[in-house]
Tab-separated table of C-alpha atoms and ligand atoms in Angstrom:
chain	number	residue	atom	x	y	z
A	1435	ARG	CA	7.558	8.974	-23.704
A	1436	ARG	CA	5.810	9.064	-20.389
A	1437	THR	CA	7.635	8.448	-17.144
A	1438	ILE	CA	6.070	6.252	-14.511
A	1439	ASN	CA	7.460	6.828	-11.029
A	1440	VAL	CA	7.528	3.635	-9.048
A	1441	ALA	CA	8.722	3.004	-5.492
A	1442	LEU	CA	9.565	-0.314	-3.851
A	1443	VAL	CA	8.229	-0.599	-0.318
A	1444	GLY	CA	8.577	-3.644	1.890
A	1445	ASN	CA	10.135	-5.287	4.919
A	1446	PRO	CA	13.903	-5.778	5.091
A	1447	ASN	CA	15.029	-8.886	3.175
A	1448	CYS	CA	11.844	-9.436	1.230
A	1449	GLY	CA	13.705	-9.031	-2.073
A	1450	LYS	CA	13.290	-5.338	-2.959
A	1451	THR	CA	16.840	-4.819	-4.128
A	1452	SER	CA	16.803	-8.061	-6.112
A	1453	LEU	CA	13.614	-6.889	-7.807
A	1454	PHE	CA	15.160	-3.473	-8.378
A	1455	ASN	CA	18.249	-5.052	-9.966
A	1456	VAL	CA	16.389	-7.466	-12.162
A	1457	ALA	CA	14.063	-4.718	-13.422
A	1458	SER	CA	16.551	-1.916	-13.895
A	1459	GLY	CA	19.941	-3.559	-13.678
A	1460	SER	CA	20.636	-4.618	-17.200
A	1461	HIS	CA	19.038	-1.537	-18.706
A	1462	GLU	CA	20.556	1.667	-17.439
A	1463	HIS	CA	22.547	3.338	-14.771
A	1464	VAL	CA	21.864	3.049	-11.108
A	1465	GLY	CA	22.738	5.971	-8.902
A	1466	ASN	CA	22.513	6.562	-5.225
A	1467	TYR	CA	19.459	8.501	-4.305
A	1468	SER	CA	20.812	11.861	-3.323
A	1469	GLY	CA	20.769	13.659	-0.043
A	1470	VAL	CA	19.672	10.932	2.277
A	1471	THR	CA	21.267	9.212	5.180
A	1472	VAL	CA	19.245	6.087	4.743
A	1473	ASP	CA	19.973	3.750	1.892
A	1474	ALA	CA	17.841	4.323	-1.200
A	1475	LYS	CA	18.636	3.778	-4.864
A	1476	GLU	CA	17.203	5.080	-8.091
A	1477	GLY	CA	17.219	3.263	-11.433
A	1478	HIS	CA	15.865	3.984	-14.905
A	1479	PHE	CA	14.685	1.736	-17.688
A	1480	ASP	CA	12.209	1.541	-20.529
A	1481	PHE	CA	9.483	-1.060	-20.910
A	1482	GLN	CA	6.519	-1.290	-23.269
A	1483	GLY	CA	6.936	2.272	-24.485
A	1484	TYR	CA	7.142	3.771	-21.007
A	1485	HIS	CA	10.070	5.169	-19.111
A	1486	PHE	CA	10.295	3.900	-15.561
A	1487	ARG	CA	11.945	5.645	-12.665
A	1488	LEU	CA	12.287	3.038	-9.965
A	1489	ILE	CA	13.227	3.842	-6.363
A	1490	ASP	CA	14.462	1.154	-4.014
A	1491	LEU	CA	13.398	2.439	-0.603
A	1492	PRO	CA	14.827	1.259	2.713
A	1493	GLY	CA	13.207	-1.774	4.297
A	1494	THR	CA	10.568	-1.090	6.962
A	1495	TYR	CA	8.141	-3.121	9.034
A	1496	SER	CA	5.814	-0.219	9.544
A	1497	LEU	CA	5.057	3.365	8.553
A	1498	SER	CA	5.125	4.773	12.035
A	1499	ALA	CA	7.524	7.455	13.130
A	1500	TYR	CA	9.744	5.195	15.191
A	1501	SER	CA	12.806	4.966	12.952
A	1502	PRO	CA	14.510	7.126	10.305
A	1503	GLU	CA	13.688	4.479	7.708
A	1504	GLU	CA	10.000	4.503	8.525
A	1505	LEU	CA	9.850	8.269	8.456
A	1506	TYR	CA	11.827	8.379	5.246
A	1507	VAL	CA	9.579	5.920	3.422
A	1508	ARG	CA	6.466	7.679	4.615
A	1509	LYS	CA	7.822	11.071	3.610
A	1510	HIS	CA	8.815	9.751	0.209
A	1511	ILE	CA	5.317	8.444	-0.416
A	1512	ILE	CA	3.669	11.712	0.661
A	1513	GLU	CA	6.126	14.195	-0.846
A	1514	GLU	CA	7.266	12.410	-3.984
A	1515	THR	CA	3.880	10.829	-4.683
A	1516	PRO	CA	5.064	7.852	-6.722
A	1517	ASP	CA	2.560	6.930	-9.430
A	1518	VAL	CA	2.531	3.346	-8.265
A	1519	ILE	CA	3.985	1.602	-5.232
A	1520	ILE	CA	5.222	-1.938	-5.436
A	1521	ASN	CA	4.661	-3.446	-2.033
A	1522	VAL	CA	7.121	-6.323	-1.998
A	1523	VAL	CA	5.857	-9.061	0.282
A	1524	ASP	CA	7.822	-12.124	1.364
A	1525	ALA	CA	5.457	-15.012	0.651
A	1526	GLY	CA	7.143	-16.981	3.410
A	1527	ASN	CA	6.383	-14.380	6.074
A	1528	LEU	CA	2.937	-13.219	5.198
A	1529	GLU	CA	1.571	-12.195	8.529
A	1530	ARG	CA	4.428	-9.886	9.384
A	1531	ASN	CA	4.801	-8.487	5.860
A	1532	LEU	CA	1.103	-7.732	5.434
A	1533	TYR	CA	1.155	-5.430	8.440
A	1534	LEU	CA	2.953	-2.849	6.321
A	1535	THR	CA	0.471	-3.557	3.538
A	1536	THR	CA	-2.427	-2.575	5.787
A	1537	GLN	CA	-0.715	0.753	6.449
A	1538	LEU	CA	-0.185	1.392	2.749
A	1539	ILE	CA	-3.868	0.664	2.234
A	1540	ASP	CA	-4.656	3.293	4.880
A	1541	MET	CA	-2.571	5.756	2.855
A	1542	ASN	CA	-4.789	5.296	-0.196
A	1543	VAL	CA	-1.859	4.827	-2.514
A	1544	ARG	CA	-2.057	3.172	-5.862
A	1545	MET	CA	-0.268	-0.090	-5.320
A	1546	VAL	CA	0.423	-3.608	-6.421
A	1547	ILE	CA	1.734	-6.429	-4.277
A	1548	ALA	CA	4.726	-8.341	-5.590
A	1549	LEU	CA	4.271	-11.663	-3.836
A	1550	ASN	CA	7.980	-12.389	-3.801
A	1551	MET	CA	9.916	-15.510	-2.825
A	1552	TYR	CA	7.120	-17.349	-4.539
A	1553	ASP	CA	9.548	-20.190	-5.240
A	1554	ALA	CA	10.083	-20.675	-1.520
A	1555	LEU	CA	6.336	-20.764	-0.957
A	1556	GLN	CA	5.923	-23.386	-3.673
A	1557	HIS	CA	8.710	-25.522	-2.274
A	1558	SER	CA	7.391	-25.258	1.261
A	1559	GLY	CA	4.273	-27.212	0.424
A	1560	ASN	CA	2.121	-24.482	1.940
A	1561	LYS	CA	-0.619	-23.089	-0.214
A	1562	LEU	CA	-1.880	-19.591	-0.730
A	1563	ASP	CA	-4.953	-18.607	-2.686
A	1564	HIS	CA	-3.441	-15.312	-3.766
A	1565	LYS	CA	-6.367	-14.409	-6.018
A	1566	LYS	CA	-8.663	-14.507	-3.057
A	1567	LEU	CA	-6.186	-12.625	-0.897
A	1568	SER	CA	-6.079	-9.987	-3.620
A	1569	GLN	CA	-9.859	-9.674	-3.413
A	1570	LEU	CA	-9.814	-9.410	0.359
A	1571	LEU	CA	-7.199	-6.668	0.272
A	1572	GLY	CA	-8.543	-4.925	-2.814
A	1573	VAL	CA	-5.007	-4.833	-4.172
A	1574	PRO	CA	-3.615	-6.620	-7.241
A	1575	ILE	CA	-1.138	-9.374	-6.386
A	1576	VAL	CA	1.488	-10.711	-8.772
A	1577	PRO	CA	3.619	-13.682	-7.707
A	1578	THR	CA	7.300	-12.943	-8.339
A	1579	ILE	CA	10.708	-14.531	-7.957
A	1580	SER	CA	13.091	-11.583	-7.900
A	1581	ARG	CA	16.107	-13.804	-7.931
A	1582	ASN	CA	15.431	-15.081	-11.440
A	1583	GLY	CA	13.049	-12.447	-12.767
A	1584	LYS	CA	9.907	-14.579	-12.903
A	1585	GLY	CA	6.726	-12.539	-12.766
A	1586	ILE	CA	8.501	-9.207	-13.189
A	1587	GLU	CA	7.126	-8.495	-16.664
A	1588	GLU	CA	3.628	-9.244	-15.505
A	1589	LEU	CA	4.187	-6.993	-12.520
A	1590	PHE	CA	5.110	-4.082	-14.776
A	1591	HIS	CA	2.129	-4.745	-17.008
A	1592	VAL	CA	-0.088	-4.337	-13.989
A	1593	ILE	CA	1.787	-1.153	-13.059
A	1594	ILE	CA	1.139	0.292	-16.511
A	1595	GLY	CA	-2.508	-0.607	-16.106
A	1596	LEU	CA	-2.713	1.081	-12.713
A	1597	TYR	CA	-0.958	4.131	-14.103
A	1598	GLU	CA	-3.187	4.379	-17.145
A	1599	GLY	CA	-6.204	3.844	-14.983
A	1600	ALA	CA	-5.221	6.988	-13.139
A	1601	ASP	CA	-5.177	9.168	-16.220
A	1602	PHE	CA	-8.179	7.390	-17.541
A	1603	LYS	CA	-10.685	9.111	-15.334
A	1604	GLY	CA	-9.747	12.641	-16.208
A	1605	GLN	CA	-9.612	12.048	-19.914
A	1606	LYS	CA	-12.338	12.278	-22.486
A	1607	GLU	CA	-10.841	9.734	-24.745
A	1608	GLU	CA	-9.956	6.399	-23.345
A	1609	ILE	CA	-6.354	5.504	-23.544
A	1610	GLU	CA	-6.218	2.086	-25.018
A	1611	THR	CA	-3.042	0.144	-24.832
A	1612	GLU	CA	-2.249	-3.504	-24.927
A	1613	ALA	CA	-1.083	-3.295	-21.340
A	1614	LEU	CA	-4.282	-1.636	-20.256
A	1615	ARG	CA	-6.431	-4.267	-21.938
A	1616	GLU	CA	-4.439	-6.992	-20.249
A	1617	PHE	CA	-4.778	-5.208	-16.988
A	1618	ARG	CA	-8.560	-4.892	-17.305
A	1619	THR	CA	-8.897	-8.570	-18.002
A	1620	TRP	CA	-6.705	-9.299	-15.059
A	1621	HIS	CA	-8.576	-6.891	-12.870
A	1622	ASP	CA	-12.033	-8.171	-13.671
A	1623	GLU	CA	-10.932	-11.651	-12.820
A	1624	TYR	CA	-8.994	-10.904	-9.663
A	1625	VAL	CA	-10.771	-7.964	-8.104
A	1626	PRO	CA	-14.333	-8.345	-9.356
A	1627	ASP	CA	-16.019	-6.342	-6.626
A	1628	HIS	CA	-14.049	-3.246	-7.410
A	1629	LYS	CA	-15.021	-1.319	-10.456
A	1630	TYR	CA	-11.981	-0.582	-12.458
A	1631	GLY	CA	-11.536	3.133	-12.976
A	1632	SER	CA	-14.280	3.978	-10.533
A	1633	THR	CA	-14.138	7.216	-8.625
A	1634	SER	CA	-11.878	6.909	-5.689
A	1635	GLY	CA	-12.754	7.666	-2.138
A	1636	GLU	CA	-16.405	8.473	-2.617
A	1637	GLU	CA	-16.786	8.695	1.085
A	1638	GLU	CA	-13.739	10.907	1.446
A	1639	GLY	CA	-15.046	13.803	-0.559
A	1640	ILE	CA	-12.309	15.296	-2.673
A	1641	GLU	CA	-9.489	12.858	-3.045
A	1642	THR	CA	-6.344	13.327	-5.019
A	1643	GLN	CA	-5.689	9.880	-6.132
A	1644	ASN	CA	-7.667	7.964	-8.626
A	1645	TYR	CA	-6.764	4.454	-7.941
A	1646	ILE	CA	-8.481	1.194	-7.656
A	1647	ARG	CA	-10.362	1.678	-4.487
A	1648	HIS	CA	-9.007	-0.437	-1.705
A	1649	ILE	CA	-11.087	-2.230	0.748
A	1650	HIS	CA	-10.539	-0.308	3.930
A	1651	ILE	CA	-8.982	-2.302	6.671
A	1652	ASN	CA	-11.876	-2.676	9.062
A	1653	HIS	CA	-10.641	-1.960	12.570
A	1654	GLY	CA	-13.959	-2.831	14.186
A	1655	PRO	CA	-16.925	-0.520	14.930
A	1656	LYS	CA	-15.450	1.278	17.930
A	1657	LEU	CA	-12.180	2.186	16.276
A	1658	GLU	CA	-13.864	2.978	12.987
A	1659	ARG	CA	-16.132	5.428	14.759
A	1660	ALA	CA	-13.118	7.131	16.319
A	1661	ILE	CA	-11.264	7.197	12.986
A	1662	ASP	CA	-14.288	8.742	11.282
A	1663	ALA	CA	-14.691	11.445	13.907
A	1664	VAL	CA	-11.046	12.523	13.687
A	1665	LYS	CA	-11.016	12.197	9.916
A	1666	LYS	CA	-14.040	14.432	9.587
A	1667	GLU	CA	-12.419	17.179	11.606
A	1668	ILE	CA	-9.167	16.966	9.603
A	1669	GLY	CA	-11.105	16.850	6.349
A	1670	LYS	CA	-12.434	20.360	6.888
A	1671	ASN	CA	-9.157	21.505	5.358
A	1672	GLU	CA	-9.399	21.189	1.630
A	1673	ASN	CA	-5.663	21.509	1.032
A	1674	ILE	CA	-5.062	18.623	3.394
A	1675	ARG	CA	-7.595	16.463	1.616
A	1676	SER	CA	-5.819	17.035	-1.662
A	1677	LYS	CA	-2.441	15.938	-0.343
A	1678	TYR	CA	-3.100	13.236	2.213
A	1679	SER	CA	-5.408	10.417	2.892
A	1680	THR	CA	-7.343	11.914	5.780
A	1681	ARG	CA	-8.086	8.401	6.949
A	1682	PHE	CA	-4.352	7.725	7.219
A	1683	LEU	CA	-3.798	10.937	9.179
A	1684	ALA	CA	-6.640	10.078	11.555
A	1685	ILE	CA	-5.277	6.593	12.170
A	1686	LYS	CA	-1.789	7.959	12.758
A	1687	LEU	CA	-3.066	10.544	15.238
A	1688	LEU	CA	-4.958	7.852	17.104
A	1689	GLU	CA	-1.678	5.924	17.195
A	1690	ASN	CA	-0.183	8.931	18.959
A	1691	ASP	CA	2.081	9.791	16.021
A	1692	LYS	CA	3.804	13.007	17.062
A	1693	ASP	CA	5.386	13.576	13.668
A	1694	ILE	CA	1.995	13.898	11.993
A	1695	GLU	CA	0.810	16.100	14.817
A	1696	THR	CA	3.687	18.560	14.563
A	1697	SER	CA	4.264	18.514	10.811
A	1698	VAL	CA	0.666	18.498	9.622
A	1699	ILE	CA	-1.949	19.143	12.278
A	1700	ASN	CA	-0.314	21.971	14.222
A	1701	ASN	CA	-0.396	24.200	11.152
A	1702	LEU	CA	-4.112	23.907	10.633
A	1703	PRO	CA	-6.634	26.591	11.584
A	1704	ASN	CA	-8.810	24.008	13.370
A	1705	ARG	CA	-5.896	22.363	15.139
A	1706	ASP	CA	-7.534	22.741	18.556
A	1707	GLU	CA	-10.783	21.153	17.405
A	1708	ILE	CA	-8.892	18.256	15.836
A	1709	LEU	CA	-6.905	17.593	18.996
A	1710	THR	CA	-9.973	17.919	21.204
A	1711	THR	CA	-11.797	15.384	19.064
A	1712	LEU	CA	-8.736	13.162	19.078
A	1713	HIS	CA	-8.372	13.161	22.850
A	1714	LYS	CA	-12.049	12.545	23.369
A	1715	GLU	CA	-11.967	9.562	21.002
A	1716	GLU	CA	-8.779	8.201	22.582
A	1717	GLN	CA	-10.441	8.281	25.975
A	1718	ARG	CA	-13.490	6.530	24.659
A	1719	ILE	CA	-11.381	3.768	23.117
A	1720	LYS	CA	-9.406	3.331	26.298
A	1721	LEU	CA	-12.584	2.946	28.321
A	1722	SER	CA	-14.426	0.681	25.942
A	1723	LEU	CA	-11.590	-1.533	24.697
A	1724	ASN	CA	-9.503	-1.404	27.834
A	1725	GLU	CA	-6.248	-0.804	25.997
A	1726	ASP	CA	-4.604	2.238	24.514
A	1727	CYS	CA	-5.555	3.311	21.072
A	1728	GLU	CA	-2.254	2.512	19.408
A	1729	GLN	CA	-2.320	-1.042	20.683
A	1730	ALA	CA	-5.962	-1.397	19.694
A	1731	ILE	CA	-5.173	-0.350	16.130
A	1732	THR	CA	-2.231	-2.740	15.877
A	1733	ASP	CA	-4.371	-5.567	17.224
A	1734	ALA	CA	-7.154	-4.750	14.780
A	1735	LYS	CA	-4.745	-4.798	11.833
A	1736	TYR	CA	-3.303	-8.146	12.859
A	1737	GLY	CA	-6.843	-9.367	13.372
A	1738	PHE	CA	-7.707	-8.398	9.819
A	1739	ILE	CA	-4.577	-10.105	8.468
A	1740	SER	CA	-5.157	-13.253	10.434
A	1741	GLY	CA	-8.745	-13.393	9.186
A	1742	ALA	CA	-7.621	-12.912	5.587
A	1743	LEU	CA	-4.967	-15.619	5.929
A	1744	LYS	CA	-7.398	-18.035	7.527
A	1745	GLU	CA	-9.398	-17.858	4.333
A	1746	THR	CA	-6.480	-18.039	1.927
A	1747	PHE	CA	-3.452	-19.745	3.433
A	1748	ILE	CA	-3.012	-23.408	4.156
A	1749	ASP	CA	-0.106	-24.577	6.237
A	1750	LYS	CA	0.902	-28.007	4.960
A	1751	HIS	CA	0.813	-29.286	8.515
A	1752	GLN	CA	-2.788	-28.254	8.868
A	1753	ASN	CA	-5.282	-30.899	7.952
A	1754	ASN	CA	-7.464	-28.670	5.850
A	1755	GLU	CA	-9.094	-29.829	2.665
A	1756	MET	CA	-10.156	-26.473	1.369
A	1757	PHE	CA	-7.925	-26.421	-1.693
A	1758	THR	CA	-7.740	-30.107	-2.502
B	1480	LIG	P1	15.804	-6.463	0.408
B	1480	LIG	O1	16.403	-6.349	1.785
B	1480	LIG	O2	14.338	-6.365	0.458
B	1480	LIG	O3	16.402	-5.502	-0.566
B	1480	LIG	O4	16.120	-7.948	-0.082
B	1480	LIG	P2	17.235	-8.476	-1.095
B	1480	LIG	O5	16.893	-8.180	-2.501
B	1480	LIG	O6	18.563	-8.004	-0.633
B	1480	LIG	O7	17.092	-10.046	-0.907
B	1480	LIG	C1	17.323	-10.684	0.341
B	1480	LIG	C2	17.716	-12.133	0.072
B	1480	LIG	O8	16.633	-12.843	-0.532
B	1480	LIG	C3	18.861	-12.260	-0.926
B	1480	LIG	O9	19.681	-13.321	-0.492
B	1480	LIG	C4	18.193	-12.618	-2.242
B	1480	LIG	O10	19.019	-13.367	-3.095
B	1480	LIG	C5	17.010	-13.431	-1.764
B	1480	LIG	N1	15.866	-13.350	-2.683
B	1480	LIG	C6	15.335	-12.252	-3.239
B	1480	LIG	N2	14.260	-12.560	-3.987
B	1480	LIG	C7	14.098	-13.890	-3.905
B	1480	LIG	C8	13.132	-14.810	-4.446
B	1480	LIG	O11	12.179	-14.448	-5.158
B	1480	LIG	N3	13.272	-16.109	-4.115
B	1480	LIG	C9	14.277	-16.542	-3.309
B	1480	LIG	N4	14.340	-17.832	-3.035
B	1480	LIG	N5	15.197	-15.710	-2.786
B	1480	LIG	C10	15.117	-14.399	-3.069
B	1481	LIG	MG1	17.677	-3.871	-0.189
B	1482	LIG	K1	-6.134	12.379	-0.504
């Protein structure tokens, strides 16, 4: 029986623990996740012939290094390398919740969005074209209602599909399961521009993770040029490429993330070259965008989100006929 390691990542109060309880609660024991000061729980259950180890991580708005929770979640993702991350998103607070999503996308993790509180969205009268949002993000989205368990089975079907897709590439024989077939059908419909099972990170050289390739969050030409320059310098270290998304590291450095600098970059043989490139790019951004790099990246991410929501979300007070 194969174990699929899954971690719940999302803002505080988006329904992670409810999802955790409804998925694992009735099945087996729940223990406190050991050795941590922040609150995290681990649960185990079986579904569709797989064993699931599910971790309920602390709520975070971001994956920066500004709070113990943020650092903890980030460290868990990098060190424990969950097979699949469930990014729980509060459907009633999309703009704020999707900020974290953009950071997970930067990390190149295999993920699915649980579009939770879907009942509240339905009752609100607002409308979201979540299939289209899924296409724009390059991430599968499953509407869920953690409180009563709706959508949870479908969510775990997609997780099995993502997991099998990972093994898929390296294997001569295709693994064929019911869940995987369902997932493929789902995938072709929802994320048609992304070839299922395609090689990940073609432009990143050697990448560890074989996932459904995300659409990169486009931060605009100036920032993208800076990200590429820093990424290229970091990517000269093969061992780094196999553990991290070099794009994520580059973005974090440009955000002035001291934790990444001390824990990752300072140990590298080309540390000086990386930091020289970084400072040069930071200066360039400051001069051309007239704001510091960290702010520019935040603005670009919110710009991306707002663009995606403009195309997919209808406030009931807006007089917009797009979906009628
Ligand atoms: P967490 O902080 O992310 O772990 O969120 P919780 O699981 O503690 O949920 C926060 C609140 O939202 C609780 O009052 C839940 O009962 C409620 N909640 C969770 N999921 C849903 C849902 O799908 N729909 C609705 N209406 N409420 C939910
Ligand atoms: Mg919780
Ligand atoms: K990688």
